[in-house]
Short mmCIF file of C-alpha atoms in Angstrom, two decimals:
data_model
loop_
_atom_site.label_atom_id
_atom_site.label_comp_id
_atom_site.label_asym_id
_atom_site.label_seq_id
_atom_site.Cartn_x
_atom_site.Cartn_y
_atom_site.Cartn_z
CA MET A 1 -23.72 -6.53 9.30
CA GLU A 2 -20.59 -4.57 10.19
CA THR A 3 -19.74 -4.44 13.93
CA THR A 4 -17.80 -1.72 15.69
CA PRO A 5 -15.10 -2.92 18.09
CA PRO A 6 -15.37 -1.60 21.60
CA PRO A 7 -13.68 1.69 22.05
CA THR A 8 -10.95 0.31 24.49
CA GLU A 9 -9.42 -1.98 21.75
CA PRO A 10 -7.19 -0.56 18.94
CA ARG A 11 -9.21 0.15 15.82
CA LYS A 12 -8.48 -2.57 13.20
CA ARG A 13 -7.88 -1.08 9.79
CA GLY A 14 -10.03 -3.44 7.49
CA ARG A 15 -13.15 -5.36 7.66
CA PRO A 16 -14.24 -6.56 11.22
CA LYS A 17 -14.29 -10.35 11.59
CA GLY A 18 -17.09 -12.33 10.20
CA SER A 19 -18.49 -9.58 8.05
CA THR A 20 -16.64 -10.35 4.71
CA LYS A 21 -18.67 -11.38 1.73
CA ALA A 22 -18.03 -11.70 -1.79
CA LYS A 23 -19.84 -9.37 -4.18
CA ALA A 24 -21.72 -12.27 -6.07
CA GLU A 25 -22.75 -13.61 -2.60
CA LYS A 26 -24.25 -10.40 -1.30
CA GLU A 27 -26.11 -9.80 -4.54
CA LYS A 28 -27.46 -13.38 -4.15
CA ASP A 29 -28.61 -12.76 -0.65
CA ALA A 30 -30.13 -9.55 -1.51
CA ALA A 31 -32.13 -11.04 -4.40
CA SER A 32 -33.46 -13.81 -2.31
CA ALA A 33 -34.71 -11.47 0.36
CA GLY A 34 -36.46 -9.28 -2.36
CA THR A 35 -34.06 -6.25 -1.62
CA THR A 36 -31.98 -4.10 -3.87
CA PRO A 37 -28.18 -5.32 -3.38
CA SER A 38 -26.12 -2.90 -1.49
CA ARG A 39 -23.62 -2.59 -4.36
CA MET A 40 -26.32 -0.82 -6.44
CA ARG A 41 -24.89 2.54 -6.10
CA GLY A 42 -26.87 5.74 -5.72
CA SER A 43 -29.92 3.91 -4.31
CA PRO A 44 -32.68 6.22 -2.80
CA GLY A 45 -31.87 7.85 0.51
CA ASP A 46 -28.21 7.02 0.35
CA LYS A 47 -26.70 10.40 0.02
CA ARG A 48 -23.12 9.10 0.50
CA ASN A 49 -23.37 6.56 -2.48
CA THR A 50 -25.01 9.47 -4.73
CA ALA A 51 -22.15 11.86 -3.84
CA VAL A 52 -19.48 9.24 -4.45
CA ASP A 53 -21.22 8.28 -7.77
CA GLU A 54 -21.09 11.93 -8.86
CA GLY A 55 -17.39 12.38 -7.93
CA TYR A 56 -16.43 9.03 -9.64
CA ALA A 57 -18.31 10.03 -12.83
CA HIS A 58 -16.47 13.39 -12.88
CA TRP A 59 -13.20 11.66 -12.45
CA LYS A 60 -13.82 9.20 -15.13
CA GLN A 61 -14.48 11.90 -17.67
CA LEU A 62 -10.97 13.35 -16.83
CA VAL A 63 -9.12 10.07 -17.09
CA PRO A 64 -7.87 10.51 -20.73
CA VAL A 65 -6.56 13.85 -19.87
CA LEU A 66 -4.94 13.13 -16.42
CA TYR A 67 -3.38 9.59 -17.02
CA ASP A 68 -0.94 8.14 -19.31
CA TRP A 69 -2.18 4.59 -18.49
CA LEU A 70 -4.75 3.06 -16.24
CA ALA A 71 -6.12 -0.43 -15.60
CA SER A 72 -8.93 -1.22 -13.36
CA HIS A 73 -9.44 -4.85 -11.98
CA ASN A 74 -12.50 -5.94 -9.95
CA LEU A 75 -11.93 -8.19 -7.01
CA VAL A 76 -14.49 -10.71 -5.83
CA TRP A 77 -12.98 -10.68 -2.36
CA PRO A 78 -11.53 -7.62 -0.52
CA SER A 79 -7.91 -7.21 -0.38
CA LEU A 80 -5.82 -5.35 2.36
CA SER A 81 -2.49 -5.34 0.61
CA CYS A 82 -0.83 -5.20 -2.83
CA ARG A 83 2.89 -5.11 -3.67
CA TRP A 84 4.84 -5.09 -6.86
CA GLY A 85 7.12 -8.04 -7.49
CA PRO A 86 10.11 -8.74 -9.84
CA VAL A 87 10.07 -7.76 -13.45
CA LEU A 88 9.80 -11.00 -15.63
CA GLU A 89 9.98 -9.50 -19.15
CA ARG A 90 10.46 -6.29 -20.83
CA GLY A 91 8.89 -5.64 -24.24
CA THR A 92 8.62 -2.65 -26.64
CA TYR A 93 5.26 -1.73 -25.42
CA LYS A 94 4.60 -3.69 -22.27
CA THR A 95 6.47 -4.97 -19.33
CA LYS A 96 5.48 -8.36 -17.56
CA GLN A 97 5.78 -8.09 -13.73
CA ARG A 98 4.74 -9.97 -10.70
CA LEU A 99 2.03 -8.56 -8.41
CA TYR A 100 1.17 -9.78 -4.89
CA LEU A 101 -2.18 -9.39 -3.30
CA SER A 102 -4.47 -10.97 -0.75
CA GLU A 103 -8.00 -12.15 -0.64
CA GLN A 104 -9.97 -11.62 2.72
CA THR A 105 -12.89 -14.16 2.75
CA ASP A 106 -15.74 -14.89 5.11
CA HIS A 107 -14.53 -18.47 5.87
CA THR A 108 -16.64 -20.00 3.26
CA GLN A 109 -13.41 -20.25 1.22
CA PRO A 110 -9.76 -20.18 2.55
CA ASN A 111 -8.04 -17.04 2.76
CA THR A 112 -5.46 -16.65 -0.03
CA LEU A 113 -2.30 -15.02 -0.99
CA ILE A 114 -2.40 -14.34 -4.73
CA ILE A 115 0.73 -14.26 -7.14
CA ALA A 116 -0.36 -12.53 -10.32
CA ASN A 117 1.40 -11.65 -13.53
CA CYS A 118 0.66 -8.17 -14.81
CA GLU A 119 1.15 -6.37 -17.99
CA VAL A 120 2.25 -2.83 -17.43
CA VAL A 121 1.91 -0.62 -20.45
CA ARG A 122 4.98 1.50 -21.13
CA PRO A 123 4.85 5.27 -21.05
CA ARG A 124 3.20 7.10 -23.95
CA VAL A 125 1.91 3.76 -25.54
CA ALA A 126 -1.70 3.57 -24.56
CA ALA A 127 -4.29 5.36 -26.79
CA GLU A 128 -6.56 7.89 -25.32
CA SER A 129 -9.65 5.96 -26.12
CA HIS A 130 -8.24 2.78 -24.66
CA ILE A 131 -7.51 4.44 -21.31
CA ALA A 132 -11.06 5.79 -21.02
CA ASN A 133 -12.98 2.65 -21.99
CA PHE A 134 -12.53 0.33 -18.90
CA ASN A 135 -15.27 -1.48 -17.02
CA GLU A 136 -14.88 -1.01 -13.26
CA ASP A 137 -17.17 -4.00 -12.49
CA ALA A 138 -14.94 -6.44 -14.79
CA ARG A 139 -11.67 -8.02 -14.39
CA SER A 140 -8.77 -6.52 -16.23
CA PRO A 141 -7.01 -8.38 -19.04
CA TYR A 142 -3.76 -6.89 -17.74
CA VAL A 143 -3.91 -9.05 -14.58
CA LYS A 144 -3.61 -12.68 -14.69
CA LYS A 145 -3.57 -15.11 -11.59
CA TYR A 146 -0.38 -17.11 -11.71
CA LYS A 147 -0.41 -18.97 -8.24
CA THR A 148 -2.54 -19.31 -5.17
CA ILE A 149 -1.26 -19.87 -1.69
CA LEU A 150 -3.73 -20.84 0.92
CA HIS A 151 -2.84 -18.65 3.90
CA PRO A 152 -3.31 -19.50 7.35
CA GLY A 153 -5.55 -16.59 8.40
CA GLU A 154 -6.37 -13.51 6.54
CA VAL A 155 -3.50 -11.51 4.86
CA ASN A 156 -3.25 -8.06 6.47
CA ARG A 157 0.03 -7.01 5.08
CA ILE A 158 2.53 -8.23 2.42
CA ARG A 159 6.15 -7.05 2.16
CA GLU A 160 8.74 -8.33 -0.47
CA LEU A 161 12.47 -8.83 0.32
CA PRO A 162 14.45 -6.19 -1.69
CA GLN A 163 17.25 -8.68 -2.12
CA ASN A 164 15.07 -11.28 -3.65
CA LYS A 165 11.46 -10.34 -4.49
CA ASN A 166 10.42 -13.85 -4.95
CA ILE A 167 10.55 -13.94 -1.08
CA ILE A 168 7.80 -12.26 0.82
CA ALA A 169 6.62 -11.86 4.48
CA THR A 170 2.97 -11.73 5.59
CA HIS A 171 1.18 -10.67 8.61
CA THR A 172 -1.91 -12.22 9.77
CA ASP A 173 -3.94 -12.34 13.13
CA CYS A 174 -1.13 -14.19 15.08
CA PRO A 175 2.05 -13.34 16.86
CA GLU A 176 4.39 -14.85 13.97
CA VAL A 177 5.50 -13.34 10.83
CA LEU A 178 5.32 -15.91 7.85
CA ILE A 179 8.03 -16.01 5.20
CA TRP A 180 7.15 -17.47 1.80
CA ASP A 181 9.26 -18.39 -1.22
CA VAL A 182 6.50 -17.84 -3.87
CA GLU A 183 8.43 -19.81 -6.64
CA ALA A 184 8.91 -22.88 -4.49
CA GLN A 185 5.35 -22.86 -3.08
CA PRO A 186 3.04 -25.23 -4.88
CA ASN A 187 -0.06 -23.69 -6.54
CA ARG A 188 -3.28 -24.42 -4.56
CA HIS A 189 -7.03 -24.60 -5.15
CA ALA A 190 -9.06 -22.44 -2.88
CA VAL A 191 -11.74 -24.96 -1.70
CA LEU A 192 -13.40 -25.09 1.75
CA GLY A 193 -11.60 -27.68 4.03
CA ALA A 194 -8.38 -27.59 2.13
CA ALA A 195 -5.20 -27.74 4.32
CA ASP A 196 -3.40 -24.44 4.67
CA SER A 197 -0.11 -23.92 2.75
CA ARG A 198 3.00 -24.17 4.92
CA PRO A 199 5.30 -21.12 5.08
CA ASP A 200 8.94 -21.62 4.30
CA LEU A 201 9.99 -19.80 7.50
CA VAL A 202 8.13 -18.55 10.67
CA LEU A 203 9.61 -15.69 12.62
CA SER A 204 8.59 -15.79 16.38
CA GLY A 205 9.18 -13.12 19.01
CA HIS A 206 5.86 -11.36 19.64
CA GLN A 207 3.76 -12.17 22.75
CA ASP A 208 0.51 -11.12 21.21
CA ASN A 209 -0.92 -10.78 17.69
CA ALA A 210 1.02 -8.72 15.17
CA GLU A 211 -1.25 -7.70 12.31
CA PHE A 212 -0.03 -4.71 10.41
CA ALA A 213 3.41 -3.44 11.28
CA LEU A 214 5.77 -5.06 8.94
CA ALA A 215 8.96 -3.98 7.09
CA MET A 216 11.85 -5.44 4.99
CA CYS A 217 15.26 -3.91 5.11
CA PRO A 218 16.66 -2.46 1.79
CA ALA A 219 20.36 -2.82 3.00
CA GLU A 220 20.40 -6.29 4.42
CA PRO A 221 17.86 -9.37 4.61
CA PHE A 222 16.36 -8.19 7.97
CA VAL A 223 12.66 -8.19 8.84
CA LEU A 224 11.02 -5.85 11.36
CA SER A 225 7.57 -6.21 12.96
CA GLY A 226 5.24 -4.41 15.49
CA GLY A 227 2.25 -5.66 17.35
CA LYS A 228 -0.42 -5.58 20.07
CA ASP A 229 2.27 -6.51 22.61
CA LYS A 230 3.52 -2.95 22.15
CA SER A 231 6.81 -4.04 20.99
CA VAL A 232 8.97 -3.86 17.88
CA VAL A 233 10.83 -7.05 16.97
CA LEU A 234 13.83 -7.52 14.55
CA TRP A 235 14.99 -10.66 12.84
CA SER A 236 17.59 -11.74 10.18
CA ILE A 237 16.47 -14.00 7.46
CA GLN A 238 19.98 -15.22 7.16
CA ASP A 239 19.42 -16.90 10.47
CA HIS A 240 17.29 -19.42 8.33
CA VAL A 241 20.42 -21.38 7.12
CA SER A 242 21.78 -21.85 10.59
CA THR A 243 18.43 -22.82 11.96
CA LEU A 244 17.82 -25.55 9.39
CA ALA A 245 21.42 -26.90 9.96
CA SER A 246 20.68 -27.33 13.66
CA ASP A 247 18.59 -30.58 14.28
CA GLY A 248 15.65 -30.13 16.63
CA THR A 249 16.01 -26.32 16.99
CA GLN A 250 12.38 -24.96 17.47
CA SER A 251 11.01 -21.94 19.20
CA ALA A 252 8.17 -22.35 21.64
CA GLU A 253 4.76 -21.89 20.00
CA SER A 254 2.85 -18.88 21.34
CA ALA A 255 -0.54 -19.74 23.05
CA SER A 256 -2.54 -17.90 20.37
CA SER A 257 -0.54 -19.17 17.33
CA ILE A 258 -2.27 -20.47 14.22
CA VAL A 259 1.09 -21.84 12.85
CA LYS A 260 2.27 -25.23 13.60
CA ALA A 261 5.86 -24.67 14.44
CA ALA A 262 6.77 -28.35 14.36
CA ASP A 263 5.96 -28.27 10.66
CA ASN A 264 8.16 -25.36 9.77
CA SER A 265 11.57 -23.77 10.30
CA THR A 266 11.28 -21.21 13.05
CA VAL A 267 13.61 -18.33 13.81
CA GLY A 268 13.84 -16.24 16.98
CA PRO A 269 14.54 -12.45 17.17
CA ARG A 270 17.69 -10.57 16.98
CA GLY A 271 16.09 -7.93 19.27
CA ILE A 272 12.99 -7.00 21.03
CA PHE A 273 12.50 -3.28 21.48
CA GLN A 274 10.04 -1.75 24.13
CA GLY A 275 8.95 1.94 24.22
CA HIS A 276 5.31 2.10 22.91
CA THR A 277 2.41 2.13 25.27
CA ASP A 278 -0.16 0.78 22.82
CA THR A 279 -0.35 -1.25 19.70
CA VAL A 280 2.49 -0.59 17.16
CA GLU A 281 0.73 -0.02 13.76
CA ASP A 282 3.66 0.39 11.52
CA VAL A 283 7.46 0.17 11.28
CA GLN A 284 10.20 1.15 8.69
CA PHE A 285 13.86 0.66 8.33
CA CYS A 286 16.45 3.49 7.69
CA PRO A 287 17.03 2.80 4.04
CA SER A 288 20.88 2.41 4.44
CA SER A 289 20.80 0.44 7.65
CA SER A 290 19.47 -2.72 9.22
CA GLN A 291 20.15 -1.35 12.80
CA GLN A 292 18.32 1.84 12.54
CA PHE A 293 14.50 1.99 12.18
CA CYS A 294 11.40 3.81 13.36
CA SER A 295 7.92 2.96 14.48
CA VAL A 296 4.39 4.55 15.06
CA GLY A 297 1.50 3.33 17.01
CA ASP A 298 -1.85 3.89 18.76
CA ASP A 299 -0.18 5.85 21.38
CA SER A 300 0.41 8.64 18.94
CA CYS A 301 4.11 8.30 19.22
CA LEU A 302 6.86 8.21 16.58
CA ILE A 303 9.92 6.39 17.91
CA LEU A 304 13.36 6.14 16.33
CA TRP A 305 15.57 3.10 17.30
CA ASP A 306 19.23 2.07 16.95
CA ALA A 307 19.92 -1.62 17.65
CA ARG A 308 23.58 -0.85 17.99
CA ILE A 309 23.01 1.29 21.12
CA GLY A 310 20.45 -0.92 22.84
CA SER A 311 16.72 -1.86 23.00
CA ASP A 312 15.45 1.50 24.35
CA PRO A 313 14.21 4.35 22.12
CA VAL A 314 16.81 6.83 20.71
CA VAL A 315 14.16 9.47 20.20
CA LYS A 316 10.61 9.36 21.08
CA VAL A 317 8.06 11.97 19.85
CA GLU A 318 5.24 11.86 22.37
CA LYS A 319 2.53 13.67 20.29
CA ALA A 320 3.41 13.18 16.69
CA HIS A 321 -0.26 13.62 15.80
CA ASN A 322 -3.55 14.24 17.74
CA ALA A 323 -4.80 10.65 17.24
CA ASP A 324 -3.54 7.14 16.43
CA LEU A 325 -0.66 6.80 14.13
CA HIS A 326 -1.31 4.23 11.14
CA CYS A 327 1.71 4.33 8.96
CA VAL A 328 5.27 5.59 8.54
CA ASP A 329 7.91 5.77 5.85
CA TRP A 330 11.53 6.78 5.71
CA ASN A 331 12.79 8.79 2.59
CA SER A 332 15.42 6.65 0.55
CA HIS A 333 16.64 9.78 -1.25
CA ASP A 334 17.20 12.01 1.88
CA GLU A 335 17.37 9.88 5.15
CA ASN A 336 16.64 12.96 7.16
CA TYR A 337 12.94 12.86 6.26
CA ILE A 338 10.23 10.58 7.80
CA LEU A 339 6.58 10.68 7.00
CA THR A 340 3.73 9.70 9.39
CA GLY A 341 -0.05 9.28 8.65
CA SER A 342 -2.74 9.34 11.27
CA ALA A 343 -6.48 8.88 12.16
CA ASP A 344 -6.43 12.82 12.42
CA ASN A 345 -6.58 12.82 8.58
CA THR A 346 -3.15 14.37 8.19
CA VAL A 347 0.31 13.32 7.09
CA CYS A 348 3.31 14.93 8.92
CA MET A 349 6.87 15.23 7.58
CA PHE A 350 9.56 15.15 10.29
CA ASP A 351 13.25 16.02 9.87
CA ARG A 352 15.16 13.84 12.47
CA ARG A 353 17.82 16.57 12.68
CA ASN A 354 15.17 18.72 14.38
CA ILE A 355 14.04 16.27 16.82
CA THR A 356 15.82 16.48 20.28
CA ALA A 357 16.56 13.62 22.64
CA ASN A 358 13.61 14.52 24.74
CA GLY A 359 11.26 14.04 21.77
CA ILE A 360 10.57 17.83 21.26
CA GLY A 361 10.24 18.71 17.63
CA SER A 362 7.45 20.04 15.35
CA PRO A 363 7.04 18.44 11.88
CA VAL A 364 8.63 20.31 8.84
CA HIS A 365 5.01 20.45 7.48
CA LYS A 366 1.56 19.06 8.12
CA PHE A 367 -0.15 17.97 4.91
CA ALA A 368 -3.93 18.31 5.38
CA GLY A 369 -5.78 17.11 2.31
CA HIS A 370 -7.82 14.02 3.26
CA LYS A 371 -11.34 13.86 5.00
CA ALA A 372 -10.76 10.61 6.71
CA ALA A 373 -8.01 8.63 8.42
CA VAL A 374 -4.86 8.17 6.51
CA LEU A 375 -3.99 4.36 6.08
CA CYS A 376 -0.82 4.37 4.00
CA VAL A 377 2.09 6.79 3.24
CA GLN A 378 4.91 6.07 0.86
CA TRP A 379 7.92 8.12 -0.57
CA SER A 380 8.23 8.10 -4.43
CA PRO A 381 11.24 6.30 -5.67
CA ASP A 382 11.44 8.75 -8.65
CA LYS A 383 11.76 12.01 -6.95
CA CYS A 384 13.05 12.83 -3.40
CA SER A 385 10.37 15.36 -2.57
CA VAL A 386 7.15 13.46 -3.90
CA PHE A 387 5.10 11.04 -1.76
CA GLY A 388 1.72 9.50 -1.78
CA SER A 389 -1.02 9.06 0.92
CA SER A 390 -4.09 7.02 0.89
CA ALA A 391 -7.11 7.23 3.24
CA GLU A 392 -10.53 6.03 4.22
CA ASP A 393 -11.97 8.92 2.13
CA GLY A 394 -11.10 6.88 -0.99
CA LEU A 395 -8.52 9.13 -2.31
CA LEU A 396 -4.90 8.70 -3.12
CA ASN A 397 -3.05 11.99 -2.95
CA ILE A 398 0.25 12.77 -4.53
CA TRP A 399 2.36 15.48 -2.75
CA ASP A 400 5.43 17.24 -3.48
CA TYR A 401 6.87 19.19 -0.47
CA GLU A 402 8.98 21.56 -2.66
CA LYS A 403 5.77 23.02 -3.86
CA VAL A 404 4.81 24.03 -0.37
CA GLY A 405 5.05 27.90 -0.19
CA GLN A 406 5.52 28.28 -3.92
CA LYS A 407 3.47 30.80 -5.61
CA GLU A 408 1.48 29.50 -8.68
CA ASP A 409 1.92 31.99 -11.58
CA THR A 410 -0.37 30.08 -14.04
CA GLY A 411 -3.65 31.04 -12.32
CA LEU A 412 -4.83 27.58 -12.80
CA LYS A 413 -4.68 26.31 -9.13
CA THR A 414 -8.00 25.66 -7.56
CA PRO A 415 -8.71 27.84 -4.53
CA GLY A 416 -8.43 25.84 -1.37
CA THR A 417 -6.06 23.32 -2.61
CA PRO A 418 -3.80 21.95 0.15
CA ALA A 419 -0.24 23.13 0.04
CA GLY A 420 1.90 20.65 -1.75
CA LEU A 421 -0.91 18.58 -3.29
CA PHE A 422 -0.39 18.25 -7.06
CA PHE A 423 -2.34 15.21 -8.05
CA GLN A 424 -5.41 13.36 -6.67
CA HIS A 425 -6.36 9.87 -7.72
CA ALA A 426 -10.13 9.51 -7.34
CA GLY A 427 -10.73 6.16 -8.97
CA HIS A 428 -11.55 4.26 -5.95
CA ARG A 429 -15.18 4.48 -4.43
CA ASP A 430 -14.16 3.35 -0.89
CA LYS A 431 -11.21 3.34 1.44
CA VAL A 432 -7.83 2.94 -0.14
CA VAL A 433 -6.22 0.45 2.19
CA ASP A 434 -2.80 0.10 0.44
CA PHE A 435 -0.77 1.22 -2.61
CA HIS A 436 2.82 0.70 -3.89
CA TRP A 437 5.03 2.72 -6.23
CA ASN A 438 6.65 0.74 -8.89
CA ALA A 439 10.39 0.92 -8.52
CA HIS A 440 10.98 -0.55 -12.08
CA ASP A 441 8.47 1.75 -13.88
CA PRO A 442 8.76 5.38 -13.10
CA TRP A 443 5.53 7.05 -11.67
CA THR A 444 3.56 3.94 -11.85
CA ILE A 445 1.29 2.87 -8.84
CA VAL A 446 -0.81 -0.03 -7.91
CA SER A 447 -3.62 0.77 -5.46
CA VAL A 448 -6.43 -1.24 -3.77
CA SER A 449 -9.65 -0.33 -2.07
CA ASP A 450 -11.84 -2.30 0.21
CA ASP A 451 -15.23 -1.71 -1.13
CA GLY A 452 -17.29 -3.57 1.44
CA GLU A 453 -19.10 -0.40 2.94
CA PHE A 454 -20.01 1.08 -0.39
CA SER A 455 -20.65 -1.71 -2.86
CA GLY A 456 -21.54 -4.60 -0.58
CA GLY A 457 -18.29 -6.58 -0.93
CA GLY A 458 -15.06 -7.24 -2.77
CA GLY A 459 -12.57 -4.58 -3.72
CA THR A 460 -10.92 -2.70 -6.56
CA LEU A 461 -7.20 -3.04 -7.75
CA GLN A 462 -6.09 -0.28 -10.07
CA MET A 463 -2.59 0.19 -11.87
CA TRP A 464 -2.09 3.67 -13.03
CA ARG A 465 0.33 6.33 -14.24
CA MET A 466 -0.44 10.07 -14.47
CA THR A 467 0.50 11.94 -17.51
CA ASP A 468 4.08 13.09 -17.61
CA LEU A 469 2.95 16.58 -18.41
CA LEU A 470 2.21 17.03 -14.72
CA TYR A 471 5.44 16.29 -13.24
CA ARG A 472 8.03 17.06 -15.97
CA PRO A 473 9.91 20.62 -15.71
CA LYS A 474 7.45 23.23 -16.72
CA ASP A 475 9.68 24.67 -19.50
CA GLU A 476 9.94 21.35 -21.16
CA VAL A 477 6.13 20.69 -21.08
CA LEU A 478 5.63 24.19 -22.51
CA THR A 479 7.88 23.51 -25.31
CA GLU A 480 6.28 20.16 -26.14
CA LEU A 481 2.83 21.77 -26.15
CA GLN A 482 3.89 24.59 -28.28
CA LYS A 483 5.30 22.18 -30.73
CA PHE A 484 2.03 20.27 -30.79
CA LYS A 485 0.07 23.41 -31.24
CA ASP A 486 2.27 24.44 -34.22
CA HIS A 487 1.79 20.98 -35.71
CA VAL A 488 -2.00 21.15 -35.29
CA ILE A 489 -2.03 24.70 -37.07
CA GLU A 490 0.11 23.25 -39.92
CA CYS A 491 -2.13 20.38 -40.39
CA SER A 492 -5.22 22.67 -40.50
CA LYS A 493 -3.68 24.80 -43.18
CA ASN A 494 -2.84 21.72 -45.38
CA SER A 495 -6.21 20.44 -45.09
#
C-alpha cells in the first residue's frame, strides 16, 4: 500500500519506498487473493479509472489525426527518468538512436539503468493505420534493450553530457552524483544478490541526500546538483583526469553514502552555493555559461547564481509560486527567459531582465493548464517560444508563448483553452514524471509515466511527434491542404 510521507518532509516525486511492484507481480498477488488486479481499469466504484479510461479512449481515436508518429512501450517496472542519447545511424525511413531510462524495483531485483537502442521513424513516413494500431500493454518493437547497468539505489534522475552523450550522470537516494561511461560499462544481468555496477566517477560535496536536482552544462563539461542539504553544488568533470593522476587522492565518504569511495575515482566540488531554506528540487545552467545557473526548491524560491561573483545568490525570487517548485529550465534560444513548474499546478515564465536585485519581479506569464502538480518543464530546441510541461494529471502540454494574447480567427479554438496551449498529449494514464525533446529529430519527444497508482505497477514509455500541420506556418499548411483537396476532387472526377 502506498504510504504518505509526514507533512514536515519534502514531498518525494515518485513512488514511496517499499511500494514498488512489477505489473506481473501485482496481478499474481491479486489472483491468489481472489480479487481483481488493480490494473484492471474501469473497475466498479472507481470513478477515477473510468474517467481516465474514457479520456484515453477518446485520445486514441484522434491519434491518426494528431500525430505524425507514435510508439508506446509498456514497462514492467516504473521509471522516473528518460533521456535521448546519441544518434547511431541515420536511414532513409528510420533513425537509430540511444535512449536512457531507469527501472525502479521493489528490491526483489536490482534497480537498473537501461541503455536501449530505439528506431525513430522519420517525418511523414508512418502510415495512418500503423500509428493507430498500437497495443499499450505490449512492448514496442521500436525499443530494444542494449545494455543493463545495476545501479546502486533507484535512479531518480538521468542527465547526459552534451559534449559526449555516452557519458551520463545519475541521482539516487544518496549525497553523491554518479558518472557513467555507458560504452565502457559491462552489460549486467538483473538478478537478486548481484553486486552493483561501479560508476566511473563519483562527485562528492553534498552533506545530505541529493535526489532530483541535476544538470549538465551545454558550454563545458560541468555538473550541477541540488539536494536536501539546501545547497547547490558545482563540479567540473575535467577534474577526473587530474584526480586519477594523483595517487591516493580520495574524498571523505559521507555518513549516509551508498557508494564505496575507495572503489571509485572521487571528485570534490568547484563550489558550494547556499541560499535556499529547503530542499533544492531542480537546477539548470545558463546555456552559454558554466558559471551562471539557477535553482528552485521547496521554499518556493527561484535563485540565480554566478560563480564568478561568489557563492551567494545574485537574484532571489522569494515567492516564484504559491507552493513548492519542482522544475526549472533556461531558454537556449533567448537566455532572458526561464521556466518554473510548481505544485500549484502552474508554469511561470520569468524574464531575468525584469527581476530586480531584491527579488521583486512578476512572471511574464503564468500558464495554467494542468490540474495537478507540474513535474517537468523543458524548452523546445526547435522553436524559441515553444516549451512542454508534464504533470501528475497525466498530461504533457505543449505551449507557445507567442500565441498568448493572439485572437484566433479560425473559430476552432475550444472555449476555455488556456492561453498559449496549442497541443496536449494525453497518451499517458497516470502522472508523467519526465519527458525529453529530441535535439536530433525536430518536434519528437520521449515521455514516461509512473502508472503505479492507476494500473497497479510499471509504467509507460512513449515516443511521439505531432503532425507538422499543427506547427508549420498557417499559410503554408492551408496551401498544402488546398492542393490535397484539389487532388481528391480530380481523382473523383477520373473515377
